[in-house]
C-alpha positions as a Markdown table, in Angstrom:
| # | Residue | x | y | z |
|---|---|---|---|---|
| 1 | Unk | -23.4 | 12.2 | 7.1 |
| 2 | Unk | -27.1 | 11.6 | 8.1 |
| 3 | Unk | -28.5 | 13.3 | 10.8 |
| 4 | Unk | -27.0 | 16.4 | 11.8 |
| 5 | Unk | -28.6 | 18.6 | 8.6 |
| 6 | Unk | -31.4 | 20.6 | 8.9 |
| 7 | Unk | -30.6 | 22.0 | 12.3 |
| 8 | Unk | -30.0 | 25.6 | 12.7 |
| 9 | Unk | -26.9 | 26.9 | 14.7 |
| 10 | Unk | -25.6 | 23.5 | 16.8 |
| 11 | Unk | -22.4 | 25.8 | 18.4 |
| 12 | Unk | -21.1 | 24.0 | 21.6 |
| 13 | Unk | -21.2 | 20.0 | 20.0 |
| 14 | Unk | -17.6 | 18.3 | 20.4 |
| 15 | Unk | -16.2 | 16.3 | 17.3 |
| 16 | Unk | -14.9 | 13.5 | 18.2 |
| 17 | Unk | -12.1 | 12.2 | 15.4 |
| 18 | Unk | -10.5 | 8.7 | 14.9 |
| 19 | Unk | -6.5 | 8.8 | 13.3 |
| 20 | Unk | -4.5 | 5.7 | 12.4 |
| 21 | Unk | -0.9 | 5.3 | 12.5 |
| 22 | Unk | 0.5 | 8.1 | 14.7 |
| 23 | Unk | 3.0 | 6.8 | 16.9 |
| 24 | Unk | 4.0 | 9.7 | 18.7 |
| 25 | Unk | 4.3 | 9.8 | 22.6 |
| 26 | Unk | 1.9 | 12.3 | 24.6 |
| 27 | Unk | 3.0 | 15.8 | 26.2 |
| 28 | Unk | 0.5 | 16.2 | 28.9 |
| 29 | Unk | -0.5 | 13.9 | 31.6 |
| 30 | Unk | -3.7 | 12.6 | 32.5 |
| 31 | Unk | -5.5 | 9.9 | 35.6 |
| 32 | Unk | -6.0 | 6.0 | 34.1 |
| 33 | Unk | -7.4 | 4.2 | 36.4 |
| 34 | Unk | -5.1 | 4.5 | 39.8 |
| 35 | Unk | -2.5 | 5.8 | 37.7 |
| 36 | Unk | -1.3 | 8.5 | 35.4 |
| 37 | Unk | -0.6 | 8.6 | 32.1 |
| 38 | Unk | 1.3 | 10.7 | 29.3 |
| 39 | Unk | -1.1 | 10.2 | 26.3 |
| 40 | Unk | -2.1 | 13.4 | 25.4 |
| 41 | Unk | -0.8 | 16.4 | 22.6 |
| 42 | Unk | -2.7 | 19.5 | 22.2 |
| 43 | Unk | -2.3 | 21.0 | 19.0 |
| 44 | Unk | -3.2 | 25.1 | 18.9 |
| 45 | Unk | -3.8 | 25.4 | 14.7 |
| 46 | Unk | -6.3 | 27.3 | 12.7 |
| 47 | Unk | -7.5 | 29.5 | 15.7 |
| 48 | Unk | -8.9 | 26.1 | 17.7 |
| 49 | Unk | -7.8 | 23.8 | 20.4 |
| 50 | Unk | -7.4 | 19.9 | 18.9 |
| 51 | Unk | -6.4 | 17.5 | 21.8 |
| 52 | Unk | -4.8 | 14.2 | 20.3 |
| 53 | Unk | -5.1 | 11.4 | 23.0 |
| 54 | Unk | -2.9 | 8.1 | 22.4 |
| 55 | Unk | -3.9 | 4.7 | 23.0 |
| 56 | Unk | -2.3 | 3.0 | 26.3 |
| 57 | Unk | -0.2 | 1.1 | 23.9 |
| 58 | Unk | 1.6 | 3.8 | 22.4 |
| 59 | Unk | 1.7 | 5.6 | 25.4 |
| 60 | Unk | 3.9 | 2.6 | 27.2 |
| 61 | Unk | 5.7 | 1.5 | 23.9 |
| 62 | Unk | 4.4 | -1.5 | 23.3 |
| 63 | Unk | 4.7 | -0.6 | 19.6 |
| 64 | Unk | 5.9 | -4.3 | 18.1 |
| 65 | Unk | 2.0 | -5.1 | 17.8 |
| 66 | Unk | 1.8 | -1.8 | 15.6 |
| 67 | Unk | 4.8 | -1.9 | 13.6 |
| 68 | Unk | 4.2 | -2.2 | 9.7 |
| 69 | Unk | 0.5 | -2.8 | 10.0 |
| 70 | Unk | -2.4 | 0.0 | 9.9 |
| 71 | Unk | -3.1 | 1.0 | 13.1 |
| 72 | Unk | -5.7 | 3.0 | 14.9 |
| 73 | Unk | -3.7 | 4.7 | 17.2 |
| 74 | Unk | -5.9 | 8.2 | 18.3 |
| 75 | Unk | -8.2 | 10.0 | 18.5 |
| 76 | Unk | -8.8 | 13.6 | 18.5 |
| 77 | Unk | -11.3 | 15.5 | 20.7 |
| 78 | Unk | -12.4 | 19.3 | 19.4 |
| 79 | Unk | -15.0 | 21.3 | 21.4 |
| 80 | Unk | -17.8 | 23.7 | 20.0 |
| 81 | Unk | -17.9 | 22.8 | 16.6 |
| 82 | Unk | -20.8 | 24.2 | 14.7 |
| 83 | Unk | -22.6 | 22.0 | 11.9 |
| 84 | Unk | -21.2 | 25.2 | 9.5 |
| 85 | Unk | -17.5 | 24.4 | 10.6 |
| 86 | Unk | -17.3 | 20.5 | 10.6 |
| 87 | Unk | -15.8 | 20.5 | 7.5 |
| 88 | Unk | -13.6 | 23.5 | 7.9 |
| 89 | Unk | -12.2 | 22.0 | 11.5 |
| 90 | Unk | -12.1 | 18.0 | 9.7 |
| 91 | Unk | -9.7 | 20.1 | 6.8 |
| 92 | Unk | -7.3 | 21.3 | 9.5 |
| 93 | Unk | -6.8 | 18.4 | 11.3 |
| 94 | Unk | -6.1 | 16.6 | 8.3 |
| 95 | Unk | -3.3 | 18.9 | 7.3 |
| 96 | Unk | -2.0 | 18.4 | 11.5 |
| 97 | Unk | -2.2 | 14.7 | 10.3 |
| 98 | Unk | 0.0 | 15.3 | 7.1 |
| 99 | Unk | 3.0 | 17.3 | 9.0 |
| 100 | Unk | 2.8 | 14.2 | 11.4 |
| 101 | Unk | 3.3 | 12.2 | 8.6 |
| 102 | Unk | 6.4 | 13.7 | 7.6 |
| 103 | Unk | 7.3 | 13.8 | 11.0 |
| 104 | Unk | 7.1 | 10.4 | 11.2 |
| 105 | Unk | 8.4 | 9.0 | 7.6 |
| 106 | Unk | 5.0 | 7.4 | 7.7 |
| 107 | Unk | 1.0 | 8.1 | 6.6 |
| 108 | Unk | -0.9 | 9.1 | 9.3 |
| 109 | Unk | -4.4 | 9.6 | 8.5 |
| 110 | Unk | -7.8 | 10.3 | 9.4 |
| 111 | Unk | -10.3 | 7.7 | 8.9 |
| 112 | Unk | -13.8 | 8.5 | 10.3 |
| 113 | Unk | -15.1 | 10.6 | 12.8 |
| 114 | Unk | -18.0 | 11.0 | 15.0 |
| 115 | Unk | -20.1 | 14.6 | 15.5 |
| 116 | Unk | -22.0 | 15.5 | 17.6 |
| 117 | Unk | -19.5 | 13.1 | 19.9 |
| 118 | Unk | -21.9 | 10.2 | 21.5 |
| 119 | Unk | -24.5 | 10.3 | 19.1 |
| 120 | Unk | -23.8 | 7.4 | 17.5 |
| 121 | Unk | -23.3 | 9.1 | 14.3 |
| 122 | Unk | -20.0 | 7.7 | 12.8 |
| 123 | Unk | -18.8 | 8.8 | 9.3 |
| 124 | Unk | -15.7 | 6.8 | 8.0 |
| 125 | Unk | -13.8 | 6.3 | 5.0 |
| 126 | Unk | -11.4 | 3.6 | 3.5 |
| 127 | Unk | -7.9 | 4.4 | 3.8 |
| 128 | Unk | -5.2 | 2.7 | 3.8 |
| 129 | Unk | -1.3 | 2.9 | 5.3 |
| 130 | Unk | 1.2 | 1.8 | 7.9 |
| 131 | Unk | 2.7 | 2.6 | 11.0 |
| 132 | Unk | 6.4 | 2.9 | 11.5 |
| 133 | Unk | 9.3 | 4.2 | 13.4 |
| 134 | Unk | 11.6 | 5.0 | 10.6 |
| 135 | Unk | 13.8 | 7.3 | 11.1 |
| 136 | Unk | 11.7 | 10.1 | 11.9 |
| 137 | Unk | 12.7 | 14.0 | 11.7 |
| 138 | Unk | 13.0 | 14.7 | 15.1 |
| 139 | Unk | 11.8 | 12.5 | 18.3 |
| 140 | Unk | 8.7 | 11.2 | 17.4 |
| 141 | Unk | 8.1 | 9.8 | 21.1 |
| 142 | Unk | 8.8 | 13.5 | 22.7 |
| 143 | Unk | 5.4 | 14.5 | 22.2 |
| 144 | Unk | 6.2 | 18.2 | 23.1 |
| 145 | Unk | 8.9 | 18.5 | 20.3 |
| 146 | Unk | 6.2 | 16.9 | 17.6 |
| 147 | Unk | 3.5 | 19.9 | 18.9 |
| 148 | Unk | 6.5 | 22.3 | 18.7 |
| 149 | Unk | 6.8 | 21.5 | 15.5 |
| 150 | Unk | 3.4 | 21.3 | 14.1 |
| 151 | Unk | 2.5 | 24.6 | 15.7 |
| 152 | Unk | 5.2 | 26.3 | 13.8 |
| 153 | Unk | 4.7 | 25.2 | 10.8 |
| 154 | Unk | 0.8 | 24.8 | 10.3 |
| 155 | Unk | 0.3 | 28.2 | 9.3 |
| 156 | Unk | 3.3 | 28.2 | 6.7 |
| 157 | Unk | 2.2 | 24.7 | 5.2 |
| 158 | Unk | -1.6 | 26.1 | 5.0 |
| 159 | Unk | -0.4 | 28.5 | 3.0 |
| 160 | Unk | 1.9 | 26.5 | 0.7 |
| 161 | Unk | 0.2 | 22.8 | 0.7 |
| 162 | Unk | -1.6 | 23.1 | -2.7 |
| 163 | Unk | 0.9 | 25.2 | -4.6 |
| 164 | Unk | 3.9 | 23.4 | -3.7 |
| 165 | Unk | 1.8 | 19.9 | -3.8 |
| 166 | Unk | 3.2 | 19.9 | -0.3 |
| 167 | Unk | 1.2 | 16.1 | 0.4 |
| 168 | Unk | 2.4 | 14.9 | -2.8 |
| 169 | Unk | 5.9 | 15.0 | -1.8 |
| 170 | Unk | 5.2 | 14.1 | 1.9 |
| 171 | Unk | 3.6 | 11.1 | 0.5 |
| 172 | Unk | 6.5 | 10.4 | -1.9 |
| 173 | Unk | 8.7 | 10.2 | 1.0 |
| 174 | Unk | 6.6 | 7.8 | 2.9 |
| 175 | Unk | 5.8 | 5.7 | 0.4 |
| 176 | Unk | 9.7 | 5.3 | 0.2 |
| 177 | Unk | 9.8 | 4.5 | 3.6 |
| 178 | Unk | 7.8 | 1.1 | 3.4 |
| 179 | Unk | 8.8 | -2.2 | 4.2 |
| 180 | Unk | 11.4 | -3.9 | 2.0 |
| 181 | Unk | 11.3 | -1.5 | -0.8 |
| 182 | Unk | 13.9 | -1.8 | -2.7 |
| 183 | Unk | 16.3 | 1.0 | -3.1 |
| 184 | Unk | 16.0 | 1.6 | -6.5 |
| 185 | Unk | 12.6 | 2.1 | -5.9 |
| 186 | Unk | 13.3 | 4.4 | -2.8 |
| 187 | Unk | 15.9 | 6.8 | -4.8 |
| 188 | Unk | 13.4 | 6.7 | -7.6 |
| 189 | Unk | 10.6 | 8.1 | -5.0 |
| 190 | Unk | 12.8 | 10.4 | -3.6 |
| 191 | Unk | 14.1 | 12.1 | -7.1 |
| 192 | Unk | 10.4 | 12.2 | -7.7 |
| 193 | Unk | 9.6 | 13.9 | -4.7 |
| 194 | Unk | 12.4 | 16.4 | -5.7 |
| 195 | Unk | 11.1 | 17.0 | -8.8 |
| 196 | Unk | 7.9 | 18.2 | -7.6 |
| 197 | Unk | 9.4 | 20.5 | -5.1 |
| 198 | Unk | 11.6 | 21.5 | -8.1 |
| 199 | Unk | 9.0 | 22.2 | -10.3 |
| 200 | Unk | 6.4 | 23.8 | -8.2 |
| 201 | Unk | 9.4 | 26.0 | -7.1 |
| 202 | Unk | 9.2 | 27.2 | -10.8 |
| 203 | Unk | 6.0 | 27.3 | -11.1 |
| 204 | Unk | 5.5 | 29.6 | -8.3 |
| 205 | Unk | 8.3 | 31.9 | -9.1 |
| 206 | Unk | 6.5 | 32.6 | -12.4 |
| 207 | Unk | 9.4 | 31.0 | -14.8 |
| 208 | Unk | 8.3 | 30.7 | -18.2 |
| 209 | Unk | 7.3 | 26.6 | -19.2 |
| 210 | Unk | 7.1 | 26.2 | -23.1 |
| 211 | Unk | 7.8 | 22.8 | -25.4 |
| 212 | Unk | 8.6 | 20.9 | -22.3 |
| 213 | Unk | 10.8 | 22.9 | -20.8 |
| 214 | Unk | 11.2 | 26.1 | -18.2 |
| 215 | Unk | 12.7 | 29.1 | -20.2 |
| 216 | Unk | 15.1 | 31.4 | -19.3 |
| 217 | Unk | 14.4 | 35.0 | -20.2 |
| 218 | Unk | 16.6 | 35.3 | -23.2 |
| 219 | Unk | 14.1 | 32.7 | -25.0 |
| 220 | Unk | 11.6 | 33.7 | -27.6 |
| 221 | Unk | 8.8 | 31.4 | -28.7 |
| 222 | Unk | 9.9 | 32.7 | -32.2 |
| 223 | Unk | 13.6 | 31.9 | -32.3 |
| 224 | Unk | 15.9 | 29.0 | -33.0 |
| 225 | Unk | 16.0 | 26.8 | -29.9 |
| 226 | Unk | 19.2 | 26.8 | -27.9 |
| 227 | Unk | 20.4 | 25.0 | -25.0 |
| 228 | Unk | 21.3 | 27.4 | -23.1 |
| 229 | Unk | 18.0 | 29.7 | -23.5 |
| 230 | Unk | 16.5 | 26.4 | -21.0 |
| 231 | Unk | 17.0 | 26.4 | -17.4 |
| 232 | Unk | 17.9 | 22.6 | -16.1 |
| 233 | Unk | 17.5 | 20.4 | -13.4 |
| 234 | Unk | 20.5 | 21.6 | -11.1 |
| 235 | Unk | 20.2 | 25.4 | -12.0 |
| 236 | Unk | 15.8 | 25.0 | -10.9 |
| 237 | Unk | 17.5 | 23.2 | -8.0 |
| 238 | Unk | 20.0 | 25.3 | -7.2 |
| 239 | Unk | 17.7 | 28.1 | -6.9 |
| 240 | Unk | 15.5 | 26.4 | -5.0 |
| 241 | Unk | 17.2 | 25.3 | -2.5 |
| 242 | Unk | 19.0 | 29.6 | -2.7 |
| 243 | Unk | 16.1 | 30.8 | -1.7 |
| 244 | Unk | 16.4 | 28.9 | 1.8 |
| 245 | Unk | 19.8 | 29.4 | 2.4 |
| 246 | Unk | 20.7 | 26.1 | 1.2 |
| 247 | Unk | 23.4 | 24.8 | -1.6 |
| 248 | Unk | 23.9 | 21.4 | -2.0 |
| 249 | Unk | 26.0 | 19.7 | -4.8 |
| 250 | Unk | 23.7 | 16.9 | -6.7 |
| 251 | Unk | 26.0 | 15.9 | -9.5 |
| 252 | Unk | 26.5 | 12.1 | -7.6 |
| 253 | Unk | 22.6 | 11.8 | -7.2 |
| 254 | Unk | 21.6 | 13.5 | -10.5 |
| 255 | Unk | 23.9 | 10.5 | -12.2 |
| 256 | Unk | 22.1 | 8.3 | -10.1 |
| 257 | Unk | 18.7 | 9.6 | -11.0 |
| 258 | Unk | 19.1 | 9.5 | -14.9 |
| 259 | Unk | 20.7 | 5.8 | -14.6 |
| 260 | Unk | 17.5 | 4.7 | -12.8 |
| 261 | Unk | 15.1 | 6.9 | -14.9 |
| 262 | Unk | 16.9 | 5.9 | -18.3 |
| 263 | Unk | 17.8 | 2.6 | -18.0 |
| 264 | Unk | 15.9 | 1.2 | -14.4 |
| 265 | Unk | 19.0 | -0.4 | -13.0 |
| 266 | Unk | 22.3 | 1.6 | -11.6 |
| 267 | Unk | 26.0 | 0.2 | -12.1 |
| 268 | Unk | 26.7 | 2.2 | -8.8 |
| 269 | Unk | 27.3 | -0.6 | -5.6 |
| 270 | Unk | 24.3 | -1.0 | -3.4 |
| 271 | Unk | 26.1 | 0.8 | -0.3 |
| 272 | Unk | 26.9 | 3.8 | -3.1 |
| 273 | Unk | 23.1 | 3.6 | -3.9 |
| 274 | Unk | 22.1 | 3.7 | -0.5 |
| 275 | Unk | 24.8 | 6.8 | 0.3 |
| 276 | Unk | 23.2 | 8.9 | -2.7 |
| 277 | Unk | 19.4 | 8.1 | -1.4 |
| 278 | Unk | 20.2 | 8.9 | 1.9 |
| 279 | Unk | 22.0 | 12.0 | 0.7 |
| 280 | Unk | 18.7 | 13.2 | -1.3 |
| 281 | Unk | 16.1 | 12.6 | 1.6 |
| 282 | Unk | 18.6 | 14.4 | 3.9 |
| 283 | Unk | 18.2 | 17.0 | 1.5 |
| 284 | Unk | 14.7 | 17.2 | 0.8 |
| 285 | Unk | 13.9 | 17.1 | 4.8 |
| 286 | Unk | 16.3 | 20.1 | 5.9 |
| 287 | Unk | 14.6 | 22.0 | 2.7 |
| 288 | Unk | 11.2 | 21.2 | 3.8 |
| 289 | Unk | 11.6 | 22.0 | 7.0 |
| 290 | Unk | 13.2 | 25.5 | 6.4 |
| 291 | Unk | 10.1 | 26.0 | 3.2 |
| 292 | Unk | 8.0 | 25.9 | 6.2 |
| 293 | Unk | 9.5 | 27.8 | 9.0 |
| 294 | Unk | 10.7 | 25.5 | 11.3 |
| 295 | Unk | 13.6 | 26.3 | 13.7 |
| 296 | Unk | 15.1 | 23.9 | 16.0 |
| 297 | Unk | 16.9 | 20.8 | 16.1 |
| 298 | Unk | 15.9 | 17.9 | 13.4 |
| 299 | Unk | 17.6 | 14.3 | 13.0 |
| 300 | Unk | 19.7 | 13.2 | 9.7 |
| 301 | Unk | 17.8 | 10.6 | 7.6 |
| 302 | Unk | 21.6 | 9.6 | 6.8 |
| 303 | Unk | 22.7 | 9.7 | 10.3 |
| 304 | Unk | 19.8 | 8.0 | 12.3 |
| 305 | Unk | 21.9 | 7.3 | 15.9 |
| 306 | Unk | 24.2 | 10.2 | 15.7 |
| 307 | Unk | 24.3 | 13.9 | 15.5 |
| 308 | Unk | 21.0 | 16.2 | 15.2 |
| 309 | Unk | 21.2 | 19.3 | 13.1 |
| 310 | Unk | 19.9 | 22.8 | 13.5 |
| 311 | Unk | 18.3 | 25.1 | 11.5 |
């Protein structure tokens, strides 16, 4: 970004930060005009203060002009940002933006910025995405459960984002999430997603991965081959999901998954189809959400107008 190199210590400038498709409703209240407003969330991550302030539009739910479109819906104010931590504090509020995306079943993103804030000096970038309200883990419009959750689980997801390719998957779920997708294509997305989880689960643990496969520990790179010396898809699961309290029975979606792999069409019913989807994103949002620490009540993908569920 021209302009602001060369300078010695510039402590005390505010960064001033433009995000697209974040539909979520503000926490704090602020004066507009004569009147007041709920547009703003304060997010406390990474040691700093970032104060997300909605457009009136979200604010007062007038969210029909939004919906499925890209959307520039905030922006994000950050005080006493040196020229040394610009890129540091632009890192953390993208990963802020990627737990509101799977907060939200939808990509929110940063897309330019502006530092020092009123100079003139814009930096921005070509993104692309959507805004939605689909189905979203918990209330995306109570802006104080959103910043309840982010502020758990930001130091958890810091930790884990690159090792468990947490973006990958949040993406994956996203992506399943757009507009008259079809739902082969959604259950393909969301087995995907699982797999990642699955195998970065693996990975992580240290579990042997030779010819294609991850070994068990009776295998020897020397010996005759057996079934049984390779760990598969439901045992990796099952662990996975053991080592957050969770079981979960995936011989209905597994069929599911190696129709759709194997053959790209399912002889399963479309309501059947859309059970065993629904199923797997249920199960892949409780397990992300206890991965990273979260406690407190979260809504069923499968159950969208009923019943919440606490971890």
């Amino acid at each position: 970004m021209s302009g602001t190199a060369g300078t010695a210590d510039q402590s005390g400038r505010e960064l001033r930060v433009f995000v697209a498709n974040c539909l979520m409703g503000g926490d704090e209240i602020t004066r507009n005009g004569n009147n007041w407003i709920r547009d703003r969330v304060v997010f406390n991550c990474g040691d700093r203060r970032f104060l997300f302030r909605q457009k009136p539009e979200i604010v007062n739910n007038q969210l029909l002009q939004l919906k499925d479109r890209f959307a520039e819906t905030t922006e994000v104010v950050v005080t006493d940002v040196a020229v040394s931590d610009l890129q540091d504090v632009l890192a953390v509020i993208d990963r802020i933006c990627w737990l509101l995306s799977f907060v939200g079943t939808c990509r929110v993103i940063r897309f330019g910025y502006e530092y020092p804030n009123g100079s003139g000096l814009v930096s921005q970038q070509s993104v692309s995405g959507i805004g939605r309200l689909s189905r979203p883990v918990l209330d995306i419009r109570d802006g104080k459960r959103v910043k309840s959750l982010v502020e758990q689980t930001y130091d958890k997801y810091t930790q884990l984002a690159q090792v468990r390719k947490l973006p990958i998957v949040i993406d994956y779920l996203a992506q399943a999430e757009v507009p008259s997708q079809v739902i082969e294509v959604k259950a393909v997305l969301a087995f995907v997603a699982l797999e990642c989880l699955k195998h970065t689960f693996a990975v992580e643990k240290g579990i042997r991965y030779e010819k294609g496969a991850f070994r068990k520990p009776t295998w020897v790179p020397s010996g005759k081959n057996k079934k049984s010396d390779t760990y598969t898809f439901k045992e990796l699961v099952g662990m996975m999901l053991g080592s957050v309290n969770m079981s979960h029975n995936l011989d209905a979606s597994y069929r599911l998954r190696n129709e759709l792999i194997h053959s790209g069409f399912s002889s399963e019913s479309f309501n059947r189809r859309r059970e065993l989807y629904e199923d797997v994103y249920d199960l892949i949002r409780e397990y992300m959400l206890r991965l990273l620490g979260y406690r407190g009540r979260f809504a069923l993908y499968s159950n969208p107008m009923g019943d919440t569920a606490e971890i």
